mmCIF file of C-alpha atoms in Angstrom:
data_model
loop_
_atom_site.group_PDB
_atom_site.id
_atom_site.type_symbol
_atom_site.label_atom_id
_atom_site.label_comp_id
_atom_site.label_asym_id
_atom_site.label_seq_id
_atom_site.Cartn_x
_atom_site.Cartn_y
_atom_site.Cartn_z
ATOM 1 C CA MET A 1 -0.051 -0.102 -0.098
ATOM 2 C CA ARG A 2 2.848 2.269 0.653
ATOM 3 C CA LYS A 3 4.492 1.686 -2.567
ATOM 4 C CA THR A 4 1.210 2.294 -4.313
ATOM 5 C CA LEU A 5 0.651 5.582 -2.444
ATOM 6 C CA LEU A 6 4.212 6.815 -3.326
ATOM 7 C CA THR A 7 3.645 5.922 -6.882
ATOM 8 C CA TYR A 8 0.612 8.137 -7.173
ATOM 9 C CA LEU A 9 2.112 11.076 -5.356
ATOM 10 C CA LEU A 10 5.493 10.912 -7.199
ATOM 11 C CA LEU A 11 4.807 10.067 -10.695
ATOM 12 C CA PRO A 12 2.982 13.352 -11.315
ATOM 13 C CA LEU A 13 5.806 15.181 -9.611
ATOM 14 C CA LEU A 14 8.427 13.685 -11.749
ATOM 15 C CA ALA A 15 6.364 13.903 -15.147
ATOM 16 C CA GLY A 16 6.299 17.574 -14.302
ATOM 17 C CA ALA A 17 9.929 17.856 -13.636
ATOM 18 C CA ALA A 18 10.555 16.052 -16.876
ATOM 19 C CA ILE A 19 8.367 18.479 -19.038
ATOM 20 C CA THR A 20 10.038 21.562 -17.443
ATOM 21 C CA ALA A 21 13.532 20.029 -18.007
ATOM 22 C CA THR A 22 12.434 19.572 -21.746
ATOM 23 C CA ALA A 23 11.282 23.024 -22.087
ATOM 24 C CA GLN A 24 14.281 24.577 -20.678
ATOM 25 C CA SER A 25 16.799 22.320 -22.739
ATOM 26 C CA GLY A 26 15.508 23.723 -25.992
ATOM 27 C CA GLY A 27 12.536 21.737 -26.403
ATOM 28 C CA SER A 28 9.609 23.227 -28.713
ATOM 29 C CA THR A 29 9.241 26.673 -27.477
ATOM 30 C CA PRO A 30 6.370 28.912 -28.917
ATOM 31 C CA VAL A 31 7.724 31.945 -30.812
ATOM 32 C CA ALA A 32 5.711 35.273 -30.945
ATOM 33 C CA VAL A 33 5.600 36.578 -34.585
ATOM 34 C CA VAL A 34 5.749 40.391 -34.621
ATOM 35 C CA THR A 35 4.659 41.979 -37.747
ATOM 36 C CA PRO A 36 5.708 45.657 -38.547
ATOM 37 C CA VAL A 37 3.236 48.518 -38.269
ATOM 38 C CA GLN A 38 2.354 50.100 -41.324
ATOM 39 C CA GLN A 39 2.642 53.732 -41.336
ATOM 40 C CA THR A 40 -0.407 55.699 -42.216
ATOM 41 C CA ALA A 41 0.032 57.703 -45.509
ATOM 42 C CA MET A 42 -1.209 61.043 -45.457
ATOM 43 C CA VAL A 43 -3.308 62.344 -48.408
ATOM 44 C CA ASN A 44 -4.103 66.000 -48.872
ATOM 45 C CA ILE A 45 -7.903 66.233 -49.418
ATOM 46 C CA ASN A 46 -7.327 69.547 -51.246
ATOM 47 C CA THR A 47 -4.980 68.337 -53.799
ATOM 48 C CA ALA A 48 -5.337 64.576 -54.115
ATOM 49 C CA GLN A 49 -6.608 63.163 -57.367
ATOM 50 C CA VAL A 50 -9.041 60.290 -57.943
ATOM 51 C CA GLU A 51 -6.646 57.547 -57.917
ATOM 52 C CA GLU A 52 -4.727 58.959 -54.951
ATOM 53 C CA LEU A 53 -7.852 59.147 -52.743
ATOM 54 C CA GLN A 54 -9.059 55.527 -53.745
ATOM 55 C CA GLN A 55 -5.553 54.161 -52.658
ATOM 56 C CA ALA A 56 -4.970 56.215 -49.741
ATOM 57 C CA LEU A 57 -8.347 55.919 -47.918
ATOM 58 C CA ASN A 58 -10.207 52.884 -46.812
ATOM 59 C CA GLY A 59 -13.712 52.511 -48.127
ATOM 60 C CA ILE A 60 -13.184 54.931 -50.897
ATOM 61 C CA GLY A 61 -13.845 53.630 -54.295
ATOM 62 C CA ARG A 62 -13.855 55.253 -57.501
ATOM 63 C CA SER A 63 -17.247 56.802 -57.405
ATOM 64 C CA LYS A 64 -16.664 58.412 -53.700
ATOM 65 C CA ALA A 65 -13.212 59.508 -54.864
ATOM 66 C CA GLU A 66 -14.826 61.386 -58.200
ATOM 67 C CA ALA A 67 -17.510 62.814 -55.657
ATOM 68 C CA ILE A 68 -14.656 64.408 -53.429
ATOM 69 C CA VAL A 69 -13.006 65.828 -56.378
ATOM 70 C CA ALA A 70 -16.184 67.042 -57.814
ATOM 71 C CA TYR A 71 -17.318 68.704 -54.689
ATOM 72 C CA ARG A 72 -13.915 70.264 -54.285
ATOM 73 C CA ASN A 73 -13.920 71.767 -57.880
ATOM 74 C CA ALA A 74 -17.510 73.054 -57.335
ATOM 75 C CA HIS A 75 -16.986 74.622 -53.790
ATOM 76 C CA GLY A 76 -13.256 75.341 -53.408
ATOM 77 C CA PRO A 77 -10.916 73.732 -51.108
ATOM 78 C CA PHE A 78 -11.894 71.981 -48.004
ATOM 79 C CA ALA A 79 -11.557 74.451 -45.092
ATOM 80 C CA THR A 80 -11.833 71.636 -42.364
ATOM 81 C CA ILE A 81 -11.681 67.872 -42.475
ATOM 82 C CA ASP A 82 -15.283 67.584 -41.368
ATOM 83 C CA GLU A 83 -16.580 69.444 -44.446
ATOM 84 C CA VAL A 84 -15.931 66.151 -46.283
ATOM 85 C CA LEU A 85 -19.210 65.033 -44.676
ATOM 86 C CA GLU A 86 -21.096 67.526 -47.206
ATOM 87 C CA VAL A 87 -19.948 65.353 -50.092
ATOM 88 C CA ASN A 88 -22.614 62.958 -50.963
ATOM 89 C CA GLY A 89 -21.911 59.399 -49.888
ATOM 90 C CA ILE A 90 -19.435 60.403 -47.136
ATOM 91 C CA GLY A 91 -20.653 59.445 -43.707
ATOM 92 C CA LYS A 92 -19.287 60.083 -40.183
ATOM 93 C CA ALA A 93 -18.219 56.459 -39.929
ATOM 94 C CA LEU A 94 -16.249 56.683 -43.095
ATOM 95 C CA LEU A 95 -14.722 59.868 -42.181
ATOM 96 C CA ASP A 96 -13.850 58.830 -38.808
ATOM 97 C CA ARG A 97 -12.245 55.619 -40.356
ATOM 98 C CA ASN A 98 -9.865 57.946 -42.504
ATOM 99 C CA ARG A 99 -9.499 60.884 -40.317
ATOM 100 C CA ALA A 100 -5.972 59.961 -39.481
ATOM 101 C CA ARG A 101 -4.954 59.796 -43.286
ATOM 102 C CA LEU A 102 -6.524 63.164 -44.118
ATOM 103 C CA THR A 103 -4.641 66.711 -44.200
ATOM 104 C CA LEU A 104 -5.485 70.007 -45.700
ATOM 105 C CA GLU A 105 -1.906 70.909 -46.532
#
């Protein structure tokens, strides 16, 4: 009975020690993969052409980019970034998603 009790107590202890020794001796260790953070490209809303707007902004396709340029041509340069909300098809969520990429200069 004493041998059985010692076996039940020591077996998990020894198994845990063996796993720890394997991990420390260069066994399979998980490696964290770090991907570089992409820099946000700035786009000047007052000078950018259709293709540049399409490439630089999320959720802006050809028709919305054309609408931005048409609004700018009809009303002059944007005075504030928020003025982009006046463009047909541009909503608050879309503007907020791209706000960090937009500049007036």
